[in-house]
PDB file of C-alpha atoms in Angstrom:
ATOM      1  CA  MET A   1      42.503   0.432  -3.670  1.00 41.00           C
ATOM      2  CA  LYS A   2      40.498   0.863  -0.440  1.00 41.00           C
ATOM      3  CA  ALA A   3      38.761   3.923  -1.900  1.00 40.00           C
ATOM      4  CA  THR A   4      37.784   2.007  -5.048  1.00 36.00           C
ATOM      5  CA  PHE A   5      36.387  -0.847  -2.955  1.00 34.00           C
ATOM      6  CA  ALA A   6      34.426   1.619  -0.784  1.00 38.00           C
ATOM      7  CA  VAL A   7      32.927   3.311  -3.851  1.00 36.00           C
ATOM      8  CA  LEU A   8      32.028  -0.065  -5.387  1.00 34.00           C
ATOM      9  CA  ALA A   9      30.439  -1.273  -2.120  1.00 38.00           C
ATOM     10  CA  ALA A  10      28.424   1.948  -1.846  1.00 38.00           C
ATOM     11  CA  ALA A  11      27.228   1.614  -5.455  1.00 38.00           C
ATOM     12  CA  VAL A  12      26.105  -1.979  -4.866  1.00 39.00           C
ATOM     13  CA  ALA A  13      24.301  -0.982  -1.669  1.00 41.00           C
ATOM     14  CA  LEU A  14      22.530   1.907  -3.378  1.00 40.00           C
ATOM     15  CA  SER A  15      21.513  -0.193  -6.381  1.00 44.00           C
ATOM     16  CA  ALA A  16      19.793  -2.616  -4.011  1.00 49.00           C
ATOM     17  CA  CYS A  17      17.643   0.283  -2.765  1.00 57.00           C
ATOM     18  CA  THR A  18      16.602   1.600  -6.164  1.00 74.00           C
ATOM     19  CA  THR A  19      13.166   0.872  -7.444  1.00 84.00           C
ATOM     20  CA  MET A  20      11.878   0.418 -10.959  1.00 91.00           C
ATOM     21  CA  ASP A  21       9.766   3.031 -12.681  1.00 93.00           C
ATOM     22  CA  ILE A  22       6.088   2.164 -12.888  1.00 94.00           C
ATOM     23  CA  GLU A  23       5.312   2.538 -16.565  1.00 91.00           C
ATOM     24  CA  THR A  24       1.750   1.213 -16.648  1.00 92.00           C
ATOM     25  CA  PRO A  25      -1.378   3.200 -15.760  1.00 95.00           C
ATOM     26  CA  PRO A  26      -2.996   2.497 -12.377  1.00 95.00           C
ATOM     27  CA  VAL A  27      -5.097  -0.665 -12.192  1.00 97.00           C
ATOM     28  CA  LEU A  28      -8.536   0.024 -10.726  1.00 97.00           C
ATOM     29  CA  VAL A  29      -9.965  -2.499  -8.307  1.00 98.00           C
ATOM     30  CA  THR A  30     -13.155  -4.388  -9.131  1.00 97.00           C
ATOM     31  CA  PRO A  31     -15.872  -4.404  -6.443  1.00 98.00           C
ATOM     32  CA  ASN A  32     -16.798  -7.908  -5.283  1.00 97.00           C
ATOM     33  CA  ASN A  33     -20.478  -6.970  -5.489  1.00 96.00           C
ATOM     34  CA  ALA A  34     -20.681  -4.906  -8.679  1.00 94.00           C
ATOM     35  CA  ARG A  35     -24.475  -4.590  -8.338  1.00 95.00           C
ATOM     36  CA  ASP A  36     -24.131  -2.413  -5.219  1.00 95.00           C
ATOM     37  CA  ALA A  37     -21.200  -0.341  -6.491  1.00 96.00           C
ATOM     38  CA  MET A  38     -20.732   2.654  -8.738  1.00 96.00           C
ATOM     39  CA  GLY A  39     -17.228   2.677 -10.157  1.00 95.00           C
ATOM     40  CA  ILE A  40     -14.915   1.675  -7.315  1.00 96.00           C
ATOM     41  CA  ASP A  41     -17.272   2.942  -4.578  1.00 97.00           C
ATOM     42  CA  VAL A  42     -18.495  -0.376  -3.160  1.00 97.00           C
ATOM     43  CA  TYR A  43     -21.097   1.287  -0.899  1.00 97.00           C
ATOM     44  CA  ALA A  44     -22.658   3.659  -3.467  1.00 97.00           C
ATOM     45  CA  ARG A  45     -26.091   2.057  -3.803  1.00 97.00           C
ATOM     46  CA  ALA A  46     -26.437   1.427  -0.052  1.00 97.00           C
ATOM     47  CA  ARG A  47     -25.516   5.073   0.633  1.00 96.00           C
ATOM     48  CA  ALA A  48     -28.036   6.270  -1.980  1.00 96.00           C
ATOM     49  CA  ALA A  49     -30.705   4.193  -0.231  1.00 96.00           C
ATOM     50  CA  GLY A  50     -29.959   6.023   3.030  1.00 97.00           C
ATOM     51  CA  ASN A  51     -28.104   3.214   4.765  1.00 97.00           C
ATOM     52  CA  PRO A  52     -25.385   4.140   7.287  1.00 96.00           C
ATOM     53  CA  VAL A  53     -22.249   3.117   5.334  1.00 96.00           C
ATOM     54  CA  PRO A  54     -18.761   4.637   5.198  1.00 96.00           C
ATOM     55  CA  ARG A  55     -18.393   7.958   3.393  1.00 95.00           C
ATOM     56  CA  PHE A  56     -16.637   7.750   0.007  1.00 97.00           C
ATOM     57  CA  ARG A  57     -13.703  10.188  -0.012  1.00 95.00           C
ATOM     58  CA  GLY A  58     -12.467   9.483  -3.517  1.00 95.00           C
ATOM     59  CA  GLN A  59      -9.753   7.325  -4.997  1.00 96.00           C
ATOM     60  CA  ASP A  60      -6.258   6.682  -3.624  1.00 95.00           C
ATOM     61  CA  THR A  61      -3.329   5.107  -5.404  1.00 96.00           C
ATOM     62  CA  VAL A  62      -1.340   2.381  -3.654  1.00 97.00           C
ATOM     63  CA  GLU A  63       2.045   1.295  -4.979  1.00 98.00           C
ATOM     64  CA  VAL A  64       2.718  -2.471  -5.001  1.00 98.00           C
ATOM     65  CA  ARG A  65       6.238  -3.868  -5.448  1.00 98.00           C
ATOM     66  CA  ALA A  66       7.813  -7.324  -5.077  1.00 97.00           C
ATOM     67  CA  PHE A  67      11.342  -7.986  -3.801  1.00 97.00           C
ATOM     68  CA  GLY A  68      13.327 -11.178  -3.441  1.00 94.00           C
ATOM     69  CA  ASN A  69      16.403 -13.217  -4.270  1.00 90.00           C
ATOM     70  CA  VAL A  70      14.807 -15.107  -7.158  1.00 82.00           C
ATOM     71  CA  ASP A  71      17.906 -15.383  -9.347  1.00 81.00           C
ATOM     72  CA  GLY A  72      20.590 -15.944  -6.708  1.00 83.00           C
ATOM     73  CA  ASN A  73      22.029 -12.423  -7.132  1.00 83.00           C
ATOM     74  CA  GLY A  74      20.775 -11.005  -3.838  1.00 86.00           C
ATOM     75  CA  SER A  75      17.523  -9.393  -2.885  1.00 89.00           C
ATOM     76  CA  ARG A  76      16.257  -6.887  -5.427  1.00 94.00           C
ATOM     77  CA  GLU A  77      13.020  -5.660  -6.945  1.00 96.00           C
ATOM     78  CA  VAL A  78      11.385  -8.211  -9.227  1.00 94.00           C
ATOM     79  CA  SER A  79       9.156  -7.151 -12.114  1.00 94.00           C
ATOM     80  CA  ASN A  80       6.278  -8.952 -13.815  1.00 95.00           C
ATOM     81  CA  VAL A  81       5.271 -10.877 -10.713  1.00 96.00           C
ATOM     82  CA  GLN A  82       1.547 -11.645 -10.692  1.00 98.00           C
ATOM     83  CA  CYS A  83      -0.167 -10.458  -7.528  1.00 98.00           C
ATOM     84  CA  ASN A  84      -3.737 -10.671  -6.294  1.00 98.00           C
ATOM     85  CA  VAL A  85      -4.977  -7.661  -4.330  1.00 98.00           C
ATOM     86  CA  ASP A  86      -7.963  -8.285  -2.030  1.00 98.00           C
ATOM     87  CA  SER A  87      -9.712  -6.278   0.675  1.00 98.00           C
ATOM     88  CA  GLY A  88     -12.810  -8.404   1.082  1.00 97.00           C
ATOM     89  CA  LEU A  89     -14.781  -5.604  -0.627  1.00 98.00           C
ATOM     90  CA  TYR A  90     -12.815  -5.371  -3.863  1.00 98.00           C
ATOM     91  CA  LYS A  91     -10.033  -7.129  -5.747  1.00 98.00           C
ATOM     92  CA  ALA A  92      -7.539  -6.738  -8.587  1.00 98.00           C
ATOM     93  CA  THR A  93      -4.862  -8.762 -10.349  1.00 98.00           C
ATOM     94  CA  ILE A  94      -1.656  -6.916 -11.228  1.00 98.00           C
ATOM     95  CA  LEU A  95       1.898  -7.402 -12.470  1.00 97.00           C
ATOM     96  CA  THR A  96       4.561  -5.689 -10.361  1.00 97.00           C
ATOM     97  CA  PRO A  97       5.522  -2.963 -10.050  1.00 98.00           C
ATOM     98  CA  ALA A  98       2.099  -1.344 -10.260  1.00 98.00           C
ATOM     99  CA  ASN A  99      -0.129   1.362  -8.893  1.00 98.00           C
ATOM    100  CA  VAL A 100      -3.569   0.227  -7.762  1.00 98.00           C
ATOM    101  CA  GLY A 101      -6.536   2.609  -7.590  1.00 97.00           C
ATOM    102  CA  VAL A 102      -8.556   1.905  -4.438  1.00 98.00           C
ATOM    103  CA  PRO A 103     -11.532   3.640  -2.801  1.00 97.00           C
ATOM    104  CA  ASN A 104     -10.822   5.834   0.213  1.00 97.00           C
ATOM    105  CA  TYR A 105     -13.263   5.470   3.107  1.00 97.00           C
ATOM    106  CA  GLY A 106     -11.134   7.324   5.655  1.00 94.00           C
ATOM    107  CA  PRO A 107     -10.936   5.490   8.984  1.00 94.00           C
ATOM    108  CA  ASP A 108     -13.315   2.843   7.615  1.00 96.00           C
ATOM    109  CA  SER A 109     -10.988   1.822   4.766  1.00 96.00           C
ATOM    110  CA  PRO A 110     -10.452  -1.948   4.833  1.00 97.00           C
ATOM    111  CA  SER A 111      -7.099  -3.699   5.171  1.00 98.00           C
ATOM    112  CA  ILE A 112      -5.528  -4.694   1.854  1.00 98.00           C
ATOM    113  CA  PHE A 113      -4.022  -8.160   1.436  1.00 98.00           C
ATOM    114  CA  VAL A 114      -1.619  -8.839  -1.450  1.00 98.00           C
ATOM    115  CA  ARG A 115      -0.429 -12.319  -2.489  1.00 98.00           C
ATOM    116  CA  CYS A 116       2.288 -12.604  -5.150  1.00 98.00           C
ATOM    117  CA  GLU A 117       3.592 -15.735  -6.876  1.00 96.00           C
ATOM    118  CA  THR A 118       6.188 -16.434  -9.528  1.00 91.00           C
ATOM    119  CA  GLY A 119       7.544 -19.876 -10.312  1.00 86.00           C
ATOM    120  CA  GLU A 120       8.819 -21.345  -7.074  1.00 90.00           C
ATOM    121  CA  PHE A 121       8.626 -18.056  -5.123  1.00 94.00           C
ATOM    122  CA  SER A 122       5.710 -16.484  -3.288  1.00 96.00           C
ATOM    123  CA  GLY A 123       4.989 -13.902  -0.642  1.00 97.00           C
ATOM    124  CA  SER A 124       2.242 -11.820   0.878  1.00 98.00           C
ATOM    125  CA  ALA A 125       1.702  -8.584   2.755  1.00 98.00           C
ATOM    126  CA  THR A 126      -1.193  -6.873   4.494  1.00 98.00           C
ATOM    127  CA  VAL A 127      -1.486  -3.118   5.045  1.00 98.00           C
ATOM    128  CA  ASP A 128      -3.976  -1.003   6.937  1.00 97.00           C
ATOM    129  CA  SER A 129      -4.954   2.556   6.163  1.00 95.00           C
ATOM    130  CA  TYR A 130      -3.502   5.136   8.507  1.00 93.00           C
ATOM    131  CA  ASN A 131      -4.270   8.682   9.586  1.00 91.00           C
ATOM    132  CA  ILE A 132      -1.931  10.807   7.456  1.00 88.00           C
ATOM    133  CA  THR A 133      -2.903  14.033   9.229  1.00 85.00           C
ATOM    134  CA  ALA A 134      -2.071  12.631  12.693  1.00 80.00           C
ATOM    135  CA  SER A 135       1.181  11.181  11.360  1.00 76.00           C
ATOM    136  CA  GLN A 136       2.228  14.576   9.990  1.00 72.00           C
ATOM    137  CA  ARG A 137       1.455  16.216  13.338  1.00 68.00           C
ATOM    138  CA  SER A 138       3.557  13.618  15.160  1.00 61.00           C
ATOM    139  CA  ASN A 139       6.450  14.044  12.731  1.00 58.00           C
ATOM    140  CA  SER A 140       6.480  17.795  13.307  1.00 55.00           C
ATOM    141  CA  ALA A 141       6.964  17.159  17.028  1.00 51.00           C
ATOM    142  CA  ALA A 142      10.050  14.965  16.513  1.00 52.00           C
ATOM    143  CA  GLY A 143      12.600  17.800  16.341  1.00 58.00           C
ATOM    144  CA  THR A 144      11.312  19.856  19.278  1.00 54.00           C
ATOM    145  CA  GLY A 145      12.970  18.039  22.172  1.00 57.00           C
ATOM    146  CA  LEU A 146      11.263  15.974  24.841  1.00 55.00           C
ATOM    147  CA  LEU A 147       9.099  18.711  26.403  1.00 54.00           C
ATOM    148  CA  GLY A 148       8.112  20.108  22.995  1.00 56.00           C
ATOM    149  CA  ALA A 149       7.250  16.625  21.721  1.00 52.00           C
ATOM    150  CA  ILE A 150       5.075  15.962  24.780  1.00 53.00           C
ATOM    151  CA  ILE A 151       3.205  19.248  24.383  1.00 53.00           C
ATOM    152  CA  ILE A 152       2.785  18.919  20.613  1.00 54.00           C
ATOM    153  CA  GLY A 153       1.786  15.255  21.028  1.00 54.00           C
ATOM    154  CA  ALA A 154      -0.918  16.154  23.536  1.00 54.00           C
ATOM    155  CA  VAL A 155      -2.264  18.933  21.310  1.00 53.00           C
ATOM    156  CA  ALA A 156      -2.149  16.643  18.251  1.00 52.00           C
ATOM    157  CA  ALA A 157      -4.006  13.869  20.104  1.00 52.00           C
ATOM    158  CA  ALA A 158      -6.726  16.335  21.055  1.00 50.00           C
ATOM    159  CA  GLN A 159      -7.074  17.436  17.422  1.00 56.00           C
ATOM    160  CA  ILE A 160      -7.528  13.971  15.873  1.00 58.00           C
ATOM    161  CA  ASP A 161     -10.773  13.989  13.940  1.00 67.00           C
ATOM    162  CA  PRO A 162     -11.333  10.821  11.895  1.00 69.00           C
ATOM    163  CA  ASN A 163     -14.216  12.501  10.051  1.00 75.00           C
ATOM    164  CA  ASN A 164     -11.999  15.274   8.657  1.00 81.00           C
ATOM    165  CA  ASP A 165      -8.433  13.897   8.815  1.00 87.00           C
ATOM    166  CA  GLU A 166      -6.785  12.570   5.667  1.00 90.00           C
ATOM    167  CA  PHE A 167      -6.289   8.804   5.471  1.00 92.00           C
ATOM    168  CA  GLY A 168      -4.316   6.652   3.048  1.00 94.00           C
ATOM    169  CA  TYR A 169      -2.340   3.458   2.613  1.00 97.00           C
ATOM    170  CA  PRO A 170       1.416   2.990   2.787  1.00 97.00           C
ATOM    171  CA  ASN A 171       3.177   1.527  -0.241  1.00 97.00           C
ATOM    172  CA  ILE A 172       2.960  -2.271  -0.290  1.00 98.00           C
ATOM    173  CA  ARG A 173       6.210  -4.227  -0.418  1.00 97.00           C
ATOM    174  CA  VAL A 174       5.913  -8.005  -0.828  1.00 98.00           C
ATOM    175  CA  THR A 175       8.955 -10.114   0.019  1.00 97.00           C
ATOM    176  CA  LEU A 176       9.189 -13.225  -2.147  1.00 96.00           C
ATOM    177  CA  LYS A 177      10.581 -16.396  -0.588  1.00 95.00           C
ATOM    178  CA  GLU A 178      11.157 -19.859  -1.972  1.00 92.00           C
ATOM    179  CA  ARG A 179       8.133 -22.089  -1.451  1.00 85.00           C
ATOM    180  CA  ALA A 180       8.638 -25.177   0.661  1.00 73.00           C
ATOM    181  CA  ALA A 181       8.813 -28.439  -1.259  1.00 53.00           C
ATOM    182  CA  GLN A 182       5.445 -30.185  -1.231  1.00 43.00           C
TER     183      GLN A 182
END
């Protein structure tokens, strides 16, 4: 009996961690000032005119998901939640779960704000781009012991080069909560 309960509890815990497959193609952002953009590169025309603007490094894909206890059955991933994605430079409207195609400007990539609403539930999240290359260097130092981590950390810090390092965004997870009565 105890073994059956333990297996059932483990299955419930694992099902809470599972995520839905994203079955739709990535949604590309729309530049706020389409006149100055080419595709999703919001600085294209300014760069072509010789202005000092961030370098376009291509397109990244950011995963957006919504989680909450919207049906009283515990916190889980919620699909078909409308979310507005906004960086100040570009925007998109999506239904969760979704992948969003955003421009990559390396260390100059803007923060992304996501606001999701469904019925009486809403939530928001903000993410910043991060240096993937530096993060990978730091992670490789984790298993080397204290002295090894200090040495590898110092070497990694000396090698940080925002102009050549790879940057990206973490996946965005929005927690939905019941809106306060108005």
